[in-house]
mmCIF file of C-alpha atoms in Angstrom:
data_model
loop_
_atom_site.group_PDB
_atom_site.id
_atom_site.type_symbol
_atom_site.label_atom_id
_atom_site.label_comp_id
_atom_site.label_asym_id
_atom_site.label_seq_id
_atom_site.Cartn_x
_atom_site.Cartn_y
_atom_site.Cartn_z
ATOM 1 C CA MET A 175 92.346 120.359 130.762
ATOM 2 C CA LYS A 176 92.546 116.550 131.275
ATOM 3 C CA LYS A 177 93.857 114.408 128.450
ATOM 4 C CA TYR A 178 93.176 110.890 127.364
ATOM 5 C CA GLY A 179 94.329 108.979 124.408
ATOM 6 C CA LEU A 180 94.793 105.832 122.283
ATOM 7 C CA LEU A 181 98.028 103.861 121.804
ATOM 8 C CA GLY A 182 98.360 101.875 118.578
ATOM 9 C CA TYR A 183 99.919 101.517 115.192
ATOM 10 C CA PRO A 184 98.536 102.290 112.671
ATOM 11 C CA LEU A 185 95.421 104.110 113.907
ATOM 12 C CA GLY A 186 93.717 105.383 110.824
ATOM 13 C CA HIS A 187 90.018 105.980 111.614
ATOM 14 C CA SER A 188 89.768 105.827 115.417
ATOM 15 C CA PHE A 189 86.377 105.041 116.947
ATOM 16 C CA SER A 190 87.703 105.959 120.416
ATOM 17 C CA LYS A 191 88.826 109.499 119.427
ATOM 18 C CA THR A 192 85.506 110.320 117.790
ATOM 19 C CA PHE A 193 83.480 108.786 120.609
ATOM 20 C CA PHE A 194 85.287 110.447 123.505
ATOM 21 C CA ASN A 195 85.670 113.860 121.941
ATOM 22 C CA GLN A 196 81.898 113.930 121.118
ATOM 23 C CA LYS A 197 81.192 112.754 124.702
ATOM 24 C CA PHE A 198 83.388 115.502 126.207
ATOM 25 C CA GLU A 199 81.758 118.216 124.038
ATOM 26 C CA SER A 200 78.155 117.098 124.638
ATOM 27 C CA GLU A 201 78.650 116.632 128.405
ATOM 28 C CA ASN A 202 80.771 119.855 128.856
ATOM 29 C CA ILE A 203 83.703 117.842 130.192
ATOM 30 C CA GLU A 204 86.996 119.769 130.188
ATOM 31 C CA ALA A 205 89.063 117.083 128.443
ATOM 32 C CA GLU A 206 90.429 115.974 125.058
ATOM 33 C CA TYR A 207 91.202 112.658 123.521
ATOM 34 C CA VAL A 208 94.143 112.273 121.133
ATOM 35 C CA ASN A 209 95.704 109.485 119.192
ATOM 36 C CA PHE A 210 99.278 108.342 119.919
ATOM 37 C CA GLU A 211 100.306 106.449 116.738
ATOM 38 C CA ILE A 212 103.662 105.053 117.810
ATOM 39 C CA PRO A 213 105.822 102.462 115.815
ATOM 40 C CA ASP A 214 107.323 101.014 119.029
ATOM 41 C CA ILE A 215 105.608 100.526 122.396
ATOM 42 C CA LYS A 216 108.787 101.665 124.133
ATOM 43 C CA GLU A 217 107.815 105.196 123.037
ATOM 44 C CA LEU A 218 105.162 105.163 125.749
ATOM 45 C CA LYS A 219 107.779 106.521 128.198
ATOM 46 C CA ASN A 220 108.311 109.552 126.009
ATOM 47 C CA ILE A 221 104.546 110.077 125.768
ATOM 48 C CA LEU A 222 104.227 110.066 129.539
ATOM 49 C CA LYS A 223 107.032 112.726 129.834
ATOM 50 C CA GLU A 224 105.679 114.922 127.099
ATOM 51 C CA HIS A 225 102.046 114.749 128.317
ATOM 52 C CA PRO A 226 101.952 115.131 132.147
ATOM 53 C CA ASP A 227 98.255 115.952 131.910
ATOM 54 C CA LEU A 228 97.347 112.432 130.681
ATOM 55 C CA CYS A 229 94.756 110.700 132.842
ATOM 56 C CA GLY A 230 94.166 107.488 131.011
ATOM 57 C CA LEU A 231 94.904 105.560 127.852
ATOM 58 C CA ASN A 232 93.151 103.043 125.619
ATOM 59 C CA VAL A 233 95.311 100.464 123.873
ATOM 60 C CA THR A 234 94.717 98.773 120.537
ATOM 61 C CA LEU A 235 96.712 96.589 118.062
ATOM 62 C CA PRO A 236 99.472 95.675 118.131
ATOM 63 C CA TYR A 237 100.127 96.692 121.773
ATOM 64 C CA LYS A 238 97.479 95.054 123.888
ATOM 65 C CA THR A 239 99.956 92.353 125.046
ATOM 66 C CA GLN A 240 103.222 94.269 124.434
ATOM 67 C CA VAL A 241 102.264 97.040 126.887
ATOM 68 C CA ILE A 242 101.876 94.677 129.956
ATOM 69 C CA PRO A 243 105.639 94.680 130.938
ATOM 70 C CA LEU A 244 105.599 98.469 131.103
ATOM 71 C CA LEU A 245 102.671 98.519 133.687
ATOM 72 C CA ASP A 246 102.849 98.553 137.443
ATOM 73 C CA GLU A 247 99.665 96.487 138.025
ATOM 74 C CA LEU A 248 97.078 94.425 136.272
ATOM 75 C CA ASP A 249 93.403 93.977 136.958
ATOM 76 C CA GLU A 250 92.493 90.283 137.453
ATOM 77 C CA ASP A 251 90.573 90.063 134.137
ATOM 78 C CA ALA A 252 93.470 91.565 132.222
ATOM 79 C CA ARG A 253 95.907 89.235 133.850
ATOM 80 C CA GLN A 254 93.872 86.133 132.972
ATOM 81 C CA ILE A 255 93.186 87.213 129.409
ATOM 82 C CA GLY A 256 96.819 88.402 128.925
ATOM 83 C CA ALA A 257 95.796 91.589 127.138
ATOM 84 C CA VAL A 258 95.161 95.185 128.166
ATOM 85 C CA ASN A 259 93.038 97.770 126.369
ATOM 86 C CA VAL A 260 92.596 100.356 129.179
ATOM 87 C CA ILE A 261 95.375 101.936 131.287
ATOM 88 C CA LYS A 262 94.459 103.861 134.464
ATOM 89 C CA PHE A 263 96.881 106.391 135.870
ATOM 90 C CA LYS A 264 97.153 106.401 139.586
ATOM 91 C CA LYS A 265 99.310 108.325 142.083
ATOM 92 C CA GLY A 266 101.360 105.985 144.168
ATOM 93 C CA ARG A 267 103.556 106.813 147.252
ATOM 94 C CA PHE A 268 105.255 110.123 147.164
ATOM 95 C CA GLY A 269 103.178 111.144 144.118
ATOM 96 C CA LYS A 270 104.845 108.585 141.904
ATOM 97 C CA LEU A 271 102.829 107.781 138.734
ATOM 98 C CA LYS A 272 101.500 104.179 138.593
ATOM 99 C CA LEU A 273 99.942 102.560 135.553
ATOM 100 C CA LYS A 274 97.279 99.799 135.977
ATOM 101 C CA GLY A 275 96.037 97.720 133.085
ATOM 102 C CA TYR A 276 92.431 96.615 132.531
ATOM 103 C CA ASN A 277 90.504 94.863 129.821
ATOM 104 C CA SER A 278 87.113 96.527 129.010
ATOM 105 C CA ASP A 279 86.577 94.193 125.949
ATOM 106 C CA ILE A 280 85.443 91.476 128.263
ATOM 107 C CA ILE A 281 82.984 93.865 130.046
ATOM 108 C CA GLY A 282 81.468 95.019 126.705
ATOM 109 C CA PHE A 283 81.184 91.522 125.344
ATOM 110 C CA LYS A 284 79.555 90.081 128.514
ATOM 111 C CA GLN A 285 76.998 92.929 128.688
ATOM 112 C CA SER A 286 76.171 92.648 124.987
ATOM 113 C CA ILE A 287 75.662 88.951 124.644
ATOM 114 C CA GLU A 288 74.113 88.083 128.050
ATOM 115 C CA PRO A 289 70.561 89.259 127.252
ATOM 116 C CA LEU A 290 70.507 87.016 124.153
ATOM 117 C CA LEU A 291 71.376 83.813 126.089
ATOM 118 C CA LYS A 292 68.787 81.143 126.651
ATOM 119 C CA SER A 293 68.823 78.113 128.859
ATOM 120 C CA THR A 294 69.688 75.951 125.780
ATOM 121 C CA HIS A 295 72.833 78.019 125.108
ATOM 122 C CA ARG A 296 75.369 76.147 127.160
ATOM 123 C CA LYS A 297 78.254 75.452 124.747
ATOM 124 C CA VAL A 298 80.025 77.979 122.400
ATOM 125 C CA LEU A 299 82.316 77.809 119.380
ATOM 126 C CA ILE A 300 84.740 80.689 119.328
ATOM 127 C CA LEU A 301 85.942 81.182 115.707
ATOM 128 C CA GLY A 302 89.558 82.458 115.714
ATOM 129 C CA THR A 303 92.404 82.367 118.204
ATOM 130 C CA GLY A 304 93.643 85.968 118.131
ATOM 131 C CA GLY A 305 93.610 88.540 120.955
ATOM 132 C CA ALA A 306 89.934 89.166 120.900
ATOM 133 C CA SER A 307 89.119 85.506 121.270
ATOM 134 C CA LYS A 308 90.750 85.412 124.746
ATOM 135 C CA SER A 309 88.520 88.226 126.045
ATOM 136 C CA VAL A 310 85.576 86.355 124.602
ATOM 137 C CA TYR A 311 86.575 83.055 126.169
ATOM 138 C CA GLN A 312 87.032 84.559 129.577
ATOM 139 C CA GLY A 313 83.694 86.435 129.438
ATOM 140 C CA LEU A 314 81.889 83.230 128.422
ATOM 141 C CA ARG A 315 83.533 81.347 131.328
ATOM 142 C CA GLN A 316 82.280 84.074 133.698
ATOM 143 C CA LEU A 317 78.783 83.639 132.326
ATOM 144 C CA GLY A 318 78.985 79.921 133.062
ATOM 145 C CA LEU A 319 79.330 78.731 129.432
ATOM 146 C CA ASP A 320 81.720 76.142 128.022
ATOM 147 C CA ALA A 321 83.679 77.212 125.090
ATOM 148 C CA VAL A 322 86.119 75.758 122.505
ATOM 149 C CA PHE A 323 88.256 77.491 119.972
ATOM 150 C CA VAL A 324 88.029 76.803 116.294
ATOM 151 C CA SER A 325 91.184 77.291 114.193
ATOM 152 C CA ARG A 326 92.068 76.950 110.531
ATOM 153 C CA THR A 327 95.122 74.870 111.457
ATOM 154 C CA PRO A 328 95.488 72.151 114.138
ATOM 155 C CA LYS A 329 96.510 73.725 117.501
ATOM 156 C CA GLU A 330 96.418 72.720 121.153
ATOM 157 C CA PHE A 331 93.085 73.125 122.836
ATOM 158 C CA CYS A 332 91.401 73.845 119.493
ATOM 159 C CA ILE A 333 89.377 72.099 116.942
ATOM 160 C CA THR A 334 89.550 72.770 113.151
ATOM 161 C CA TYR A 335 86.809 73.887 110.872
ATOM 162 C CA GLU A 336 86.923 70.417 109.223
ATOM 163 C CA GLU A 337 85.996 68.925 112.614
ATOM 164 C CA LEU A 338 82.697 70.721 112.877
ATOM 165 C CA THR A 339 80.412 67.713 112.608
ATOM 166 C CA SER A 340 76.639 67.508 112.770
ATOM 167 C CA LYS A 341 76.852 66.411 116.481
ATOM 168 C CA THR A 342 79.260 69.347 117.261
ATOM 169 C CA MET A 343 76.872 71.886 115.644
ATOM 170 C CA GLN A 344 73.900 70.303 117.540
ATOM 171 C CA LEU A 345 75.707 70.673 120.896
ATOM 172 C CA TYR A 346 77.320 74.021 120.327
ATOM 173 C CA THR A 347 74.405 76.417 119.860
ATOM 174 C CA VAL A 348 76.293 79.598 120.272
ATOM 175 C CA ILE A 349 78.992 80.661 117.694
ATOM 176 C CA VAL A 350 81.100 83.728 118.089
ATOM 177 C CA ASN A 351 83.227 85.105 115.279
ATOM 178 C CA THR A 352 86.350 86.802 116.463
ATOM 179 C CA THR A 353 88.118 86.746 113.046
ATOM 180 C CA PRO A 354 88.243 89.573 110.555
ATOM 181 C CA VAL A 355 86.693 87.307 107.857
ATOM 182 C CA GLY A 356 83.753 89.121 106.384
ATOM 183 C CA MET A 357 84.843 92.682 107.341
ATOM 184 C CA PHE A 358 84.502 95.473 104.833
ATOM 185 C CA PRO A 359 85.487 95.568 102.017
ATOM 186 C CA HIS A 360 85.577 91.752 101.933
ATOM 187 C CA ILE A 361 81.857 91.472 102.578
ATOM 188 C CA THR A 362 81.364 88.345 100.399
ATOM 189 C CA SER A 363 83.502 86.205 102.727
ATOM 190 C CA CYS A 364 82.510 84.403 105.906
ATOM 191 C CA PRO A 365 83.897 81.807 108.228
ATOM 192 C CA ASP A 366 83.869 78.355 106.873
ATOM 193 C CA ILE A 367 81.327 76.691 109.121
ATOM 194 C CA PRO A 368 78.545 74.220 107.959
ATOM 195 C CA TYR A 369 75.802 76.844 107.758
ATOM 196 C CA ASP A 370 73.335 74.144 106.598
ATOM 197 C CA LEU A 371 73.433 72.698 110.064
ATOM 198 C CA LEU A 372 72.256 75.858 111.782
ATOM 199 C CA THR A 373 68.794 76.027 113.414
ATOM 200 C CA PRO A 374 66.534 78.590 115.029
ATOM 201 C CA GLY A 375 68.055 77.471 118.334
ATOM 202 C CA HIS A 376 71.495 78.843 117.391
ATOM 203 C CA LEU A 377 72.861 82.223 118.303
ATOM 204 C CA LEU A 378 75.525 83.774 116.007
ATOM 205 C CA TYR A 379 77.474 86.703 117.421
ATOM 206 C CA ASP A 380 79.922 88.575 115.183
ATOM 207 C CA LEU A 381 82.602 90.945 116.793
ATOM 208 C CA LEU A 382 82.589 92.783 113.426
ATOM 209 C CA TYR A 383 80.286 95.828 112.861
ATOM 210 C CA ASN A 384 81.150 96.860 109.377
ATOM 211 C CA PRO A 385 79.078 95.947 107.495
ATOM 212 C CA ASP A 386 76.147 96.022 109.878
ATOM 213 C CA GLU A 387 75.080 92.519 108.795
ATOM 214 C CA THR A 388 78.021 90.297 107.808
ATOM 215 C CA LEU A 389 77.558 87.340 105.549
ATOM 216 C CA PHE A 390 78.151 85.171 108.694
ATOM 217 C CA MET A 391 75.129 86.824 110.226
ATOM 218 C CA LYS A 392 73.052 86.782 107.078
ATOM 219 C CA LYS A 393 73.530 83.012 106.612
ATOM 220 C CA GLY A 394 72.555 82.439 110.210
ATOM 221 C CA LYS A 395 69.380 84.602 109.868
ATOM 222 C CA GLU A 396 68.341 82.533 106.803
ATOM 223 C CA LYS A 397 68.306 79.452 109.043
ATOM 224 C CA GLY A 398 66.260 81.273 111.666
ATOM 225 C CA ALA A 399 69.156 81.741 114.107
ATOM 226 C CA ALA A 400 69.446 84.810 116.359
ATOM 227 C CA VAL A 401 72.272 87.163 115.210
ATOM 228 C CA LYS A 402 74.009 90.236 116.518
ATOM 229 C CA ASN A 403 77.021 92.332 115.453
ATOM 230 C CA GLY A 404 79.733 93.911 117.687
ATOM 231 C CA LEU A 405 78.745 97.545 117.599
ATOM 232 C CA GLU A 406 77.057 97.434 121.005
ATOM 233 C CA MET A 407 80.072 95.645 122.433
ATOM 234 C CA LEU A 408 82.349 98.357 121.061
ATOM 235 C CA LEU A 409 80.124 101.119 122.644
ATOM 236 C CA LEU A 410 79.975 99.245 125.987
ATOM 237 C CA GLN A 411 83.621 98.724 126.259
ATOM 238 C CA ALA A 412 84.084 102.461 125.716
ATOM 239 C CA PHE A 413 81.604 103.171 128.503
ATOM 240 C CA ALA A 414 83.390 100.697 130.753
ATOM 241 C CA ALA A 415 86.761 102.358 129.943
ATOM 242 C CA TRP A 416 85.400 105.775 131.113
ATOM 243 C CA GLU A 417 84.054 104.219 134.308
ATOM 244 C CA ILE A 418 87.473 102.619 135.037
ATOM 245 C CA TRP A 419 89.178 105.996 134.558
ATOM 246 C CA GLN A 420 86.607 107.816 136.874
ATOM 247 C CA LYS A 421 86.406 105.252 139.640
ATOM 248 C CA LYS A 422 88.089 106.308 142.884
ATOM 249 C CA GLU A 423 90.429 103.669 144.330
#
């Protein structure tokens, strides 16, 4: 039986484990998906030794960047983003195991937001500067959009929330929240943007999906803006991970 798994710490409720095991059962695939909750990424070597039937791994916080030095190759997207959330196992010369890192977050995000984009959506505000924001930035660039990061504190290549003027809000008609602000149980919180300056021409995309409609989305909807949460992106990146594992090279 083939085995796939998730690296992270802590793991708690894992979307990936539930998703893939349900997929394997419903499609009669002889495989299982397990969680590897490890306190140090260096333990990956022990996992590989103890589980020779492993065919692929997902990677979540805090190891999306830390795992990179332990890999043999990187896909171009993963290299440019500087984060990996999918590892494909390949047999190299003389049967030696080789690990190649990919980023399926960028695939899920692009596929999810692209149908919502209109010709007026040319500039994007990315709220947050964490790991997810880098996948979003790269995806938007590939879709031909200009994007700028918004940070709570002054940083290089960023603007702050205090700098979101009327003109800025008029020019930047797509706003993507990559922060955890507004996630359950803190559902009465939202990113500190000037919601009164939103219009029906704006698109608000929240990477969060719990609750289904965050306060960020609700405030956007009240101004007539199009809104979407991150659940579809989550599903699409999982589909993409499976395709990466199955693809012959």
